[in-house]
Short mmCIF file of C-alpha atoms in Angstrom, two decimals:
data_model
loop_
_atom_site.label_atom_id
_atom_site.label_comp_id
_atom_site.label_asym_id
_atom_site.label_seq_id
_atom_site.Cartn_x
_atom_site.Cartn_y
_atom_site.Cartn_z
CA MET A 1 127.90 149.70 110.12
CA PRO A 2 126.39 147.90 113.12
CA LYS A 3 128.44 145.26 114.88
CA ARG A 4 127.54 141.62 114.38
CA LYS A 5 126.52 139.60 117.38
CA SER A 6 128.78 136.77 118.35
CA LYS A 7 127.65 133.22 117.66
CA GLY A 8 127.15 132.57 121.36
CA ALA A 9 124.67 135.44 121.60
CA GLN A 10 122.68 134.10 118.65
CA ARG A 11 122.12 130.68 120.21
CA LYS A 12 119.34 129.99 122.64
CA THR A 13 120.46 130.10 126.25
CA ASN A 14 117.41 128.34 127.72
CA ARG A 15 118.52 124.71 127.49
CA GLY A 16 117.30 123.40 130.86
CA PRO A 17 114.24 121.22 131.37
CA GLN A 18 111.03 123.18 131.20
CA LYS A 19 108.03 122.52 133.41
CA ARG A 20 104.95 121.62 131.37
CA GLU A 21 101.47 120.42 132.13
CA LEU A 22 101.01 116.66 132.30
CA GLU A 23 99.10 115.42 129.26
CA TYR A 24 96.79 112.42 129.65
CA LYS A 25 95.55 110.14 126.90
CA ASP A 26 92.27 110.84 125.10
CA ASP A 27 90.13 108.72 122.83
CA CYS A 28 92.16 107.07 120.07
CA GLN A 29 95.39 107.61 122.05
CA GLU A 30 97.48 105.17 124.06
CA TYR A 31 100.56 105.12 126.27
CA ALA A 32 103.48 103.12 124.87
CA GLN A 33 107.14 102.27 125.45
CA VAL A 34 109.76 102.25 122.68
CA VAL A 35 111.09 98.75 122.09
CA LYS A 36 113.27 99.21 119.00
CA ILE A 37 114.52 102.12 116.91
CA LEU A 38 114.11 101.32 113.20
CA GLY A 39 115.33 104.48 111.48
CA ASN A 40 113.65 106.81 109.00
CA SER A 41 111.75 108.37 111.96
CA ARG A 42 110.09 105.06 112.80
CA CYS A 43 110.28 102.83 115.83
CA ARG A 44 108.62 99.74 117.25
CA VAL A 45 106.47 100.55 120.31
CA GLN A 46 104.75 98.28 122.80
CA CYS A 47 101.43 99.85 123.70
CA PHE A 48 99.93 99.24 127.12
CA ASP A 49 96.80 97.75 125.54
CA GLY A 50 98.98 94.73 124.68
CA VAL A 51 99.61 95.42 120.97
CA SER A 52 103.01 96.00 119.38
CA ARG A 53 102.82 98.72 116.72
CA LEU A 54 105.01 100.56 114.25
CA GLY A 55 105.29 104.14 115.50
CA HIS A 56 105.98 107.09 113.22
CA ILE A 57 107.58 110.20 114.76
CA ARG A 58 105.70 113.36 113.84
CA GLY A 59 107.38 115.96 111.67
CA ASN A 60 107.43 118.72 114.30
CA MET A 61 109.23 116.37 116.73
CA ARG A 62 112.05 115.43 114.35
CA LYS A 63 115.45 116.86 115.29
CA LYS A 64 113.89 118.59 118.31
CA VAL A 65 112.83 115.70 120.53
CA TRP A 66 115.18 112.73 120.50
CA ILE A 67 113.45 109.44 121.24
CA LYS A 68 115.63 106.68 122.64
CA LEU A 69 115.15 103.04 123.51
CA SER A 70 112.76 102.35 126.45
CA ASP A 71 111.32 105.90 126.43
CA PHE A 72 107.66 106.34 127.30
CA VAL A 73 105.59 108.07 124.64
CA LEU A 74 102.00 109.00 123.89
CA VAL A 75 100.80 107.61 120.57
CA SER A 76 97.79 108.40 118.42
CA LEU A 77 96.10 105.32 116.98
CA ARG A 78 95.00 105.23 113.35
CA ASP A 79 91.43 104.33 112.44
CA TYR A 80 92.34 102.60 109.19
CA GLN A 81 95.55 100.79 110.30
CA ASP A 82 95.60 98.98 113.62
CA ASP A 83 99.29 97.96 113.40
CA LYS A 84 100.58 101.55 112.93
CA CYS A 85 100.47 104.68 115.11
CA ASP A 86 101.86 108.20 115.31
CA ILE A 87 104.07 109.32 118.20
CA ILE A 88 102.64 112.54 119.59
CA MET A 89 104.87 113.32 122.57
CA LYS A 90 107.66 111.93 124.74
CA TYR A 91 107.32 111.80 128.54
CA THR A 92 110.16 112.64 130.91
CA THR A 93 110.96 110.34 133.83
CA ASP A 94 109.21 112.67 136.29
CA GLU A 95 106.08 112.69 134.14
CA VAL A 96 106.14 108.87 133.90
CA ARG A 97 106.47 108.67 137.68
CA ASN A 98 103.46 110.97 138.05
CA LEU A 99 101.41 108.97 135.53
CA LYS A 100 102.18 105.78 137.42
CA SER A 101 101.24 107.31 140.78
CA TYR A 102 97.93 108.61 139.32
CA GLY A 103 97.08 105.10 138.08
CA GLU A 104 97.29 105.87 134.35
CA LEU A 105 100.08 103.32 133.78
CA PRO A 106 99.94 99.70 134.99
CA GLU A 107 101.87 98.73 138.11
CA SER A 108 104.02 96.29 136.11
CA VAL A 109 105.82 99.20 134.40
CA SER A 110 109.39 99.58 135.63
CA LEU A 111 111.00 103.01 135.58
CA VAL A 112 114.54 101.64 135.66
CA VAL A 113 116.26 102.19 132.33
CA GLU A 114 118.28 99.16 131.29
CA ASN A 115 121.86 99.73 130.20
CA HIS A 116 122.24 98.10 126.77
CA GLU A 117 125.96 98.68 126.44
CA GLU A 118 128.11 95.62 126.14
CA GLU A 119 130.16 94.75 129.19
CA GLU A 120 133.90 94.42 128.86
CA GLU A 121 135.08 90.86 128.59
CA SER A 122 137.80 89.73 130.95
CA VAL A 123 141.20 89.43 129.30
CA PRO A 124 143.04 86.17 130.15
CA PHE A 125 146.41 87.97 130.46
CA ASP A 126 147.70 91.12 132.04
CA PHE A 127 149.26 93.86 129.89
CA ASP A 128 151.75 94.69 132.65
CA ASP A 129 153.45 91.30 132.15
CA ILE A 130 154.38 92.08 128.55
#
């Protein structure tokens, strides 16, 4: 009988960031930033045309590409529903920096990711005194 491969050999070893070609928007597409994660593969996005839309994450992106708060994405607009869109791809920070330098994104876009974790409150007493 042949030997079984170990579980480590079965897993993919290429986990680093891969270099890909920068994708620009076409007709019926728009750049957007994720404002709120709603669940059920949906999120609220603020498109750069000034409209807030409900974004739906495509099926081939689920469980492969994790979209977080304040990520930049490319969305496909729907002809029959103006308040909904489909998220096509997620941009990395380097790609967003390149899009901004090429003039695709407005200058008002900030690349600094805000930390939404709650800060520790100061305790009025010291635990060493107890």
